[in-house]
Each structure stands twice: as C-alpha cells, then as structure tokens.
Short mmCIF file of C-alpha atoms in Angstrom, two decimals:
data_model
loop_
_atom_site.label_atom_id
_atom_site.label_comp_id
_atom_site.label_asym_id
_atom_site.label_seq_id
_atom_site.Cartn_x
_atom_site.Cartn_y
_atom_site.Cartn_z
CA UNK A 1 19.64 27.81 -5.64
CA UNK A 2 18.54 30.33 -3.00
CA UNK A 3 17.56 27.34 -0.84
CA UNK A 4 21.10 25.90 -1.14
CA UNK A 5 22.75 29.26 -0.33
CA UNK A 6 20.46 29.75 2.66
CA UNK A 7 21.18 26.24 3.99
CA UNK A 8 24.95 26.86 3.78
CA UNK A 9 24.60 30.30 5.40
CA UNK A 10 22.70 28.71 8.32
CA UNK A 11 25.53 26.22 8.90
CA UNK A 12 28.13 29.02 8.88
CA UNK A 13 26.01 31.15 11.23
CA UNK A 14 25.92 28.26 13.72
CA UNK A 15 29.72 27.97 13.50
CA UNK A 16 30.09 31.74 14.15
CA UNK A 17 27.62 31.62 17.07
CA UNK A 18 29.65 28.84 18.72
CA UNK A 19 32.88 30.82 18.25
CA UNK A 20 31.24 33.95 19.71
CA UNK A 21 30.28 31.91 22.79
CA UNK A 22 33.84 30.57 22.97
CA UNK A 23 32.58 27.05 22.23
CA UNK A 24 34.11 24.64 19.71
CA UNK A 25 31.95 24.56 16.53
CA UNK A 26 30.30 21.26 15.63
CA UNK A 27 28.62 19.98 12.43
CA UNK A 28 25.72 17.57 13.02
CA UNK A 29 24.41 15.11 10.43
CA UNK A 30 22.35 11.93 10.22
CA UNK A 31 24.17 8.65 10.64
CA UNK A 32 23.84 7.60 6.99
CA UNK A 33 25.20 4.07 7.21
CA UNK A 34 23.27 2.88 10.26
CA UNK A 35 20.52 0.35 9.45
CA UNK A 36 18.66 1.55 12.59
CA UNK A 37 18.07 4.87 10.81
CA UNK A 38 16.54 3.16 7.80
CA UNK A 39 12.96 2.10 7.28
CA UNK A 40 11.57 0.11 4.39
CA UNK A 41 8.49 1.40 2.63
CA UNK A 42 7.02 -0.57 -0.25
CA UNK A 43 6.33 2.47 -2.42
CA UNK A 44 9.74 4.13 -1.92
CA UNK A 45 12.28 1.51 -0.89
CA UNK A 46 14.85 2.18 1.81
CA UNK A 47 14.39 5.63 3.32
CA UNK A 48 15.67 7.48 6.34
CA UNK A 49 13.43 7.42 9.41
CA UNK A 50 12.07 10.80 10.60
CA UNK A 51 13.74 10.24 14.01
CA UNK A 52 17.28 9.28 13.10
CA UNK A 53 20.43 9.12 15.20
CA UNK A 54 23.03 11.76 14.40
CA UNK A 55 26.80 12.01 14.51
CA UNK A 56 28.89 15.08 15.21
CA UNK A 57 31.95 16.30 13.36
CA UNK A 58 33.75 18.26 16.05
CA UNK A 59 36.38 20.95 15.45
CA UNK A 60 38.10 20.36 18.82
CA UNK A 61 38.75 16.64 18.50
CA UNK A 62 41.97 15.52 16.78
CA UNK A 63 40.17 12.67 15.00
CA UNK A 64 37.39 14.74 13.43
CA UNK A 65 38.99 18.21 13.11
CA UNK A 66 40.49 17.51 9.64
CA UNK A 67 37.07 16.37 8.37
CA UNK A 68 35.44 19.45 9.92
CA UNK A 69 37.89 21.67 8.02
CA UNK A 70 37.36 19.79 4.73
CA UNK A 71 33.59 20.09 5.07
CA UNK A 72 33.85 23.87 5.51
CA UNK A 73 36.19 24.06 2.51
CA UNK A 74 33.71 22.05 0.40
CA UNK A 75 30.78 24.23 1.57
CA UNK A 76 32.64 27.33 0.41
CA UNK A 77 33.32 25.71 -3.01
CA UNK A 78 29.64 24.73 -3.38
CA UNK A 79 28.53 28.23 -2.33
CA UNK A 80 30.69 29.84 -5.04
CA UNK A 81 29.49 27.41 -7.73
CA UNK A 82 25.81 27.92 -6.90
CA UNK A 83 26.29 31.71 -6.87
CA UNK A 84 28.03 31.73 -10.25
CA UNK A 85 25.81 28.96 -11.69
CA UNK A 86 28.82 26.80 -12.60
CA UNK A 87 29.24 23.04 -12.17
CA UNK A 88 32.14 20.75 -11.31
CA UNK A 89 32.54 16.98 -11.28
CA UNK A 90 33.73 15.17 -8.17
CA UNK A 91 36.98 14.49 -10.01
CA UNK A 92 37.44 18.21 -10.75
CA UNK A 93 37.07 18.94 -7.04
CA UNK A 94 39.61 16.28 -6.05
CA UNK A 95 42.15 17.48 -8.63
CA UNK A 96 41.68 21.12 -7.56
CA UNK A 97 43.72 20.22 -4.44
CA UNK A 98 44.90 16.60 -4.32
CA UNK A 99 47.20 17.25 -1.37
CA UNK A 100 44.39 18.67 0.72
CA UNK A 101 41.83 15.95 -0.03
CA UNK A 102 44.22 13.01 -0.16
CA UNK A 103 41.94 10.71 -2.19
CA UNK A 104 38.86 10.71 -4.39
CA UNK A 105 36.91 8.64 -1.85
CA UNK A 106 37.39 11.37 0.79
CA UNK A 107 35.81 13.89 -1.61
CA UNK A 108 32.92 11.52 -2.48
CA UNK A 109 32.19 10.85 1.19
CA UNK A 110 32.25 14.52 2.21
CA UNK A 111 29.90 15.47 -0.64
CA UNK A 112 27.40 12.80 0.44
CA UNK A 113 27.69 13.94 4.06
CA UNK A 114 27.05 17.58 3.09
CA UNK A 115 24.08 16.59 0.93
CA UNK A 116 22.66 14.63 3.88
CA UNK A 117 23.41 17.43 6.40
CA UNK A 118 21.78 20.16 4.27
CA UNK A 119 18.94 17.78 3.22
CA UNK A 120 19.53 18.87 -0.37
CA UNK A 121 20.00 16.43 -3.31
CA UNK A 122 23.57 16.25 -4.52
CA UNK A 123 22.86 17.53 -8.03
CA UNK A 124 21.38 20.72 -6.51
CA UNK A 125 24.83 21.36 -4.98
CA UNK A 126 26.16 21.84 -8.56
CA UNK A 127 28.38 18.77 -8.24
CA UNK A 128 28.19 16.22 -11.04
CA UNK A 129 29.51 12.67 -10.87
CA UNK A 130 31.57 11.27 -13.68
CA UNK A 131 29.17 8.92 -15.45
CA UNK A 132 30.05 5.32 -16.20
CA UNK A 133 26.65 4.03 -17.36
CA UNK A 134 25.54 3.49 -20.97
CA UNK A 135 22.15 3.85 -22.64
CA UNK A 136 20.89 2.65 -26.03
CA UNK A 137 17.60 1.98 -27.77
CA UNK A 138 14.42 3.78 -28.69
CA UNK A 139 15.05 7.10 -26.97
CA UNK A 140 15.88 10.68 -27.88
CA UNK A 141 16.20 13.80 -25.71
CA UNK A 142 17.69 17.27 -25.59
CA UNK A 143 20.54 18.03 -23.19
CA UNK A 144 20.58 21.16 -21.05
CA UNK A 145 22.86 23.00 -23.49
CA UNK A 146 20.49 22.26 -26.42
CA UNK A 147 22.39 19.27 -27.86
CA UNK A 148 19.97 16.75 -29.40
CA UNK A 149 20.77 13.15 -28.52
CA UNK A 150 19.42 10.08 -30.32
CA UNK A 151 20.11 6.70 -28.71
CA UNK A 152 18.53 4.62 -31.48
CA UNK A 153 20.07 1.21 -31.20
CA UNK A 154 23.08 1.00 -33.44
CA UNK A 155 26.48 -0.45 -32.66
CA UNK A 156 27.36 2.79 -30.85
CA UNK A 157 26.43 3.35 -27.22
CA UNK A 158 25.90 6.66 -25.51
CA UNK A 159 27.07 7.58 -22.06
CA UNK A 160 24.36 8.40 -19.54
CA UNK A 161 24.18 12.24 -19.34
CA UNK A 162 26.11 13.79 -16.45
CA UNK A 163 23.28 16.22 -15.69
CA UNK A 164 20.18 14.00 -15.86
CA UNK A 165 18.17 16.74 -14.16
CA UNK A 166 18.68 19.06 -17.13
CA UNK A 167 17.57 16.76 -20.00
CA UNK A 168 14.22 17.51 -21.63
CA UNK A 169 11.98 16.65 -24.61
CA UNK A 170 12.29 12.92 -23.93
CA UNK A 171 10.71 10.88 -26.74
CA UNK A 172 10.40 7.10 -26.91
CA UNK A 173 8.16 4.40 -28.39
CA UNK A 174 9.79 1.72 -26.24
CA UNK A 175 7.52 -0.95 -24.81
CA UNK A 176 9.85 -1.82 -21.94
CA UNK A 177 13.21 -1.00 -20.40
CA UNK A 178 15.97 -3.53 -19.73
CA UNK A 179 18.63 -2.86 -17.10
CA UNK A 180 21.67 -5.02 -17.80
CA UNK A 181 24.20 -5.61 -15.02
CA UNK A 182 27.34 -5.90 -17.12
CA UNK A 183 28.89 -4.09 -20.02
CA UNK A 184 29.79 -7.32 -21.88
CA UNK A 185 26.17 -8.56 -21.93
CA UNK A 186 24.94 -5.09 -22.91
CA UNK A 187 27.37 -5.01 -25.88
CA UNK A 188 26.39 -8.54 -26.88
CA UNK A 189 22.68 -7.61 -26.99
CA UNK A 190 23.53 -4.54 -29.08
CA UNK A 191 25.50 -6.67 -31.55
CA UNK A 192 22.49 -8.99 -31.82
CA UNK A 193 20.28 -5.93 -32.55
CA UNK A 194 18.07 -6.90 -29.61
CA UNK A 195 16.52 -3.40 -29.23
CA UNK A 196 14.79 -3.64 -32.62
CA UNK A 197 14.21 -7.36 -33.14
CA UNK A 198 11.61 -8.13 -30.50
CA UNK A 199 9.88 -4.80 -29.90
CA UNK A 200 11.32 -1.33 -29.38
CA UNK A 201 13.00 -1.00 -25.97
CA UNK A 202 15.52 1.06 -24.01
CA UNK A 203 18.60 -0.67 -22.61
CA UNK A 204 20.69 0.70 -19.76
CA UNK A 205 23.75 -0.62 -17.97
CA UNK A 206 25.43 0.83 -14.89
CA UNK A 207 28.40 -1.47 -15.69
CA UNK A 208 28.25 -3.11 -12.28
CA UNK A 209 27.14 -1.15 -9.22
CA UNK A 210 25.27 1.80 -10.75
CA UNK A 211 26.47 5.37 -10.24
CA UNK A 212 24.07 8.12 -9.22
CA UNK A 213 23.46 9.39 -12.78
CA UNK A 214 22.46 5.94 -14.06
CA UNK A 215 20.00 5.55 -11.18
CA UNK A 216 18.63 9.06 -11.79
CA UNK A 217 18.14 8.27 -15.49
CA UNK A 218 16.27 5.02 -14.77
CA UNK A 219 14.01 6.95 -12.39
CA UNK A 220 13.49 9.82 -14.89
CA UNK A 221 12.58 7.38 -17.69
CA UNK A 222 10.15 5.61 -15.37
CA UNK A 223 8.52 8.91 -14.34
CA UNK A 224 8.26 9.99 -18.00
CA UNK A 225 7.12 6.80 -19.78
CA UNK A 226 5.75 4.48 -17.04
CA UNK A 227 6.78 1.38 -19.04
CA UNK A 228 7.75 -1.97 -17.43
CA UNK A 229 11.37 -2.17 -16.26
CA UNK A 230 13.18 -5.52 -16.17
CA UNK A 231 16.63 -6.42 -14.85
CA UNK A 232 19.09 -8.89 -16.34
CA UNK A 233 21.70 -9.83 -13.73
CA UNK A 234 24.13 -12.65 -12.98
CA UNK A 235 22.61 -15.37 -10.80
CA UNK A 236 24.82 -14.56 -7.83
CA UNK A 237 24.56 -12.51 -4.59
CA UNK A 238 26.39 -9.56 -6.18
CA UNK A 239 23.88 -9.42 -9.08
CA UNK A 240 20.94 -9.55 -6.66
CA UNK A 241 22.43 -6.73 -4.60
CA UNK A 242 22.87 -4.51 -7.69
CA UNK A 243 19.25 -5.15 -8.69
CA UNK A 244 18.12 -4.20 -5.15
CA UNK A 245 20.00 -0.88 -5.43
CA UNK A 246 17.98 0.04 -8.55
CA UNK A 247 14.71 -1.16 -7.02
CA UNK A 248 14.97 -0.27 -3.33
CA UNK A 249 18.02 2.00 -3.05
CA UNK A 250 21.08 1.78 -0.84
CA UNK A 251 21.56 2.47 2.85
CA UNK A 252 24.14 5.21 2.29
CA UNK A 253 21.84 7.17 -0.08
CA UNK A 254 18.56 6.47 1.75
CA UNK A 255 18.09 10.19 2.45
CA UNK A 256 17.60 10.62 -1.33
CA UNK A 257 15.46 7.51 -1.95
CA UNK A 258 12.48 9.48 -3.32
CA UNK A 259 14.50 10.58 -6.39
CA UNK A 260 16.44 7.37 -6.99
CA UNK A 261 14.42 4.18 -6.50
CA UNK A 262 11.94 2.45 -8.80
CA UNK A 263 10.08 -0.14 -6.66
CA UNK A 264 8.17 -1.49 -9.70
CA UNK A 265 11.34 -3.02 -11.23
CA UNK A 266 11.00 -6.74 -12.07
CA UNK A 267 13.64 -9.51 -11.89
CA UNK A 268 13.72 -11.07 -15.36
CA UNK A 269 16.85 -13.17 -15.06
CA UNK A 270 19.15 -14.90 -14.68
CA UNK A 271 17.08 -16.70 -12.01
CA UNK A 272 18.60 -19.50 -9.94
CA UNK A 273 15.54 -21.59 -10.91
CA UNK A 274 16.38 -21.00 -14.61
CA UNK A 275 19.62 -22.91 -14.15
CA UNK A 276 17.65 -26.00 -13.10
CA UNK A 277 14.90 -25.45 -15.67
CA UNK A 278 17.36 -25.16 -18.56
CA UNK A 279 19.50 -28.07 -17.33
CA UNK A 280 22.65 -25.94 -17.30
CA UNK A 281 25.65 -28.24 -16.83
CA UNK A 282 27.16 -28.19 -13.33
CA UNK A 283 30.70 -27.84 -14.69
CA UNK A 284 29.95 -24.37 -16.14
CA UNK A 285 28.63 -23.08 -12.78
CA UNK A 286 30.91 -21.43 -10.20
CA UNK A 287 31.08 -22.60 -6.56
CA UNK A 288 30.28 -20.04 -3.85
CA UNK A 289 33.11 -18.34 -1.95
CA UNK A 290 32.86 -17.54 1.78
CA UNK A 291 32.19 -13.94 0.78
CA UNK A 292 29.27 -15.02 -1.46
CA UNK A 293 27.73 -16.93 1.43
CA UNK A 294 28.06 -13.93 3.73
CA UNK A 295 26.58 -11.52 1.18
CA UNK A 296 23.63 -13.82 0.42
CA UNK A 297 22.89 -14.32 4.13
CA UNK A 298 22.89 -10.53 4.65
CA UNK A 299 20.55 -9.96 1.65
CA UNK A 300 18.14 -12.63 2.93
CA UNK A 301 17.80 -10.72 6.21
CA UNK A 302 16.92 -7.39 4.57
CA UNK A 303 13.42 -6.00 5.18
CA UNK A 304 12.40 -5.93 1.51
CA UNK A 305 13.01 -9.65 0.92
CA UNK A 306 10.25 -10.54 3.39
CA UNK A 307 7.63 -8.86 1.16
CA UNK A 308 8.92 -10.65 -1.98
CA UNK A 309 8.08 -14.37 -1.46
CA UNK A 310 9.11 -15.32 -5.02
CA UNK A 311 12.50 -13.62 -4.62
CA UNK A 312 12.93 -15.30 -1.24
CA UNK A 313 12.41 -18.68 -2.89
CA UNK A 314 15.03 -17.94 -5.58
CA UNK A 315 17.56 -16.93 -2.93
CA UNK A 316 16.85 -20.18 -1.06
CA UNK A 317 17.54 -22.16 -4.27
CA UNK A 318 20.85 -20.26 -4.62
CA UNK A 319 21.76 -20.84 -0.96
CA UNK A 320 20.99 -24.57 -1.18
CA UNK A 321 22.99 -25.14 -4.38
CA UNK A 322 25.93 -22.92 -3.32
CA UNK A 323 26.53 -22.33 -7.01
CA UNK A 324 26.46 -19.10 -8.99
CA UNK A 325 26.31 -18.36 -12.71
CA UNK A 326 27.12 -15.46 -14.98
CA UNK A 327 24.69 -14.55 -17.77
CA UNK A 328 27.35 -15.77 -20.24
CA UNK A 329 26.62 -19.31 -19.02
CA UNK A 330 23.73 -19.35 -21.54
CA UNK A 331 26.27 -19.48 -24.39
CA UNK A 332 26.89 -23.10 -23.29
CA UNK A 333 23.44 -23.78 -24.86
CA UNK A 334 24.14 -21.77 -28.06
CA UNK A 335 26.05 -18.60 -28.90
CA UNK A 336 22.97 -16.40 -29.36
CA UNK A 337 20.66 -18.20 -26.89
CA UNK A 338 20.24 -15.08 -24.72
CA UNK A 339 18.83 -12.78 -27.43
CA UNK A 340 17.21 -15.44 -29.67
CA UNK A 341 15.51 -17.73 -27.12
CA UNK A 342 15.91 -16.75 -23.46
CA UNK A 343 14.79 -13.09 -23.46
CA UNK A 344 12.00 -13.41 -26.10
CA UNK A 345 10.47 -16.36 -24.20
CA UNK A 346 10.73 -14.62 -20.84
CA UNK A 347 9.16 -11.40 -22.13
CA UNK A 348 6.42 -13.18 -24.07
CA UNK A 349 5.35 -15.62 -21.34
CA UNK A 350 5.87 -13.39 -18.29
CA UNK A 351 8.90 -15.17 -16.87
CA UNK A 352 9.77 -12.41 -14.40
CA UNK A 353 9.35 -11.97 -10.63
#
C-alpha cells in the first residue's frame, strides 16, 4: 500500500510543479489500445513493450480537461481507500456520483488508465470489479474474511470471489480444469454431474467475455495446482477470441499480462474439424455474418496464431466453410452427447489442441 500511496503522491507532485512553473499540468500514460505497443511472448502472451508510445491527458485542452479532472478525482478516492484499508467496487464508485461520471464505462476506463499510468495492478488500488463468473467442482478455499467456501459440484454454483488476491488455503483433488464459454453449457454439465462422473475437476465460466476476477482465479488455480486447463467454446470467431483472452490476454490489459494469462491452456472444443468428423447436419449450423468474417480475419492475423499451426488449420476450416456452431449443436446427436460421449472421448484420447 505504501507503494500505491507513493505513486499517487508522485503524480500530484508533478501537477504541483507544473502549476508552480505556470505550466498546464499533464498526465502521461501508455497508449493501452495500440497494437504497436504490444509484443507477443510465448511464455506470457500479449504484453506491453518496454518502449511504448504514450498519450497525454492535458488540463488546458477542452477535449481532455474533463478526463484530467476525473482522473485526479479518482486518484484522491483511491488514496483515501488505500489509507483507510477499505475497498469499493467499480459500481460503488460510479454510484457515488453518477452526475459527475456520466456512465459506468467512463469509470471503468479511467480506472484502467490509472492502473496503467501508476504501473500498479488494479486490485492493489483497492477497487474490486463486480464478478459475473461462476465456479464449481472439486475445490475449497478460505476467503479473506475467514469464510470457508466449498465448491463441490452440486446443483448450486458459486460466484467467483470478488477479491481473488485474498483467498487462501486452496484445496483440490481435481485432475483438470474446464473453462466453459457460456452459462447455459456450464449449467447443463452441472445437471449431468459432469464434475464427478469422469474424474474430479474444476469448472469455471466467465459467462462470455471473462471479467478480471474470473481471469485472476484461473491464473491463481493454475499457479496453485498446475493441472491441465481445457476450454470448451462455441465453434465461432467470438468463442475463439474469448479463449485467446484466457490464454494470451487482451490488448487493453496487456500491461497486466503477467498476472492474468495462462499460455498453457488447451483448446478442447468445439473444433471446426469436429463438425465434419461428427457429420453434424448443415441445417443446424449458422451461416457467417459480415462481422464474423471480419473478426475471424483479424484473429488470423494476430501474432500468437502463427505459433499455433493446429489452431491456424482450424481457423482455415472455419473460414472456408463460413459456418459457425454453438456447443448446443451436439444435442442434435443426442440430448446428453456432450457430457456422455464428446467430453469423455476428448479427454481420454487427447482430442485437444
């Protein structure tokens, strides 16, 4: 916490120095969303280059002055929370002054910018995200406040903890971890008692694009147990992109890649080649939209696809067919095909990439 306080004090000192010299204060931070500032490293994923381009938030320019003011306001809120050892969620911060912030996305963006500017992980700023991810399976842990949590696979699911950093005493006999893209598939596997039937496992879903806490939990479980991690996604560009966020990270959070990515993650399914192999009927597949084509083309150009020849091949199959499929497409073979046949066979015979 002293590191956070010192970093904020340095920013404020620079602002005061500029004012003393009768200059307009400026905040400087890395250009987070610029691909030119990103390098791909096999062992980490997407990370920020040491020599990155920066952008300035100026206090004397009508376009950036409001953002400059909001960043100072947020720094003062963070400073107080760190000093008093209290926490707030991003929603709490937005609702503390909705008129000032205008929208939740403004708050989210400013917090990420401050984290990047101070070079301090967001959770160290005492700001928690509202969690949307779920976890179930062979896992128990103690939360920061001493609450004991047992995720043993029943019909109930548990929300990913909002302070992943603070959980301890993690215990699991799981042999693997399964990241499921969608809530509906996750619930279906729970109903089929998948966690216990095959071999003990941990299941996690970020319910679409994963939030920070879900990604932190996946990373923490990997660091703790070092068990194989598989992903179960829709066979479409959106599913592939979500899997890449877990495995390689995202451009906008590349400055935090070391805490968030798990490059050893494997693609278990649904593979485009599975659709051909299982003779899935064409009428249950969905034709590509223009947006799908654009997204797939952009994924194919990313630096990490070049070092994954088997993934590259799957994306080429998808591009050639111009068809996509949701995991639910397997119910066209039989209602419990996913948990009874597809996953057991894949896990037993190494059907992952």
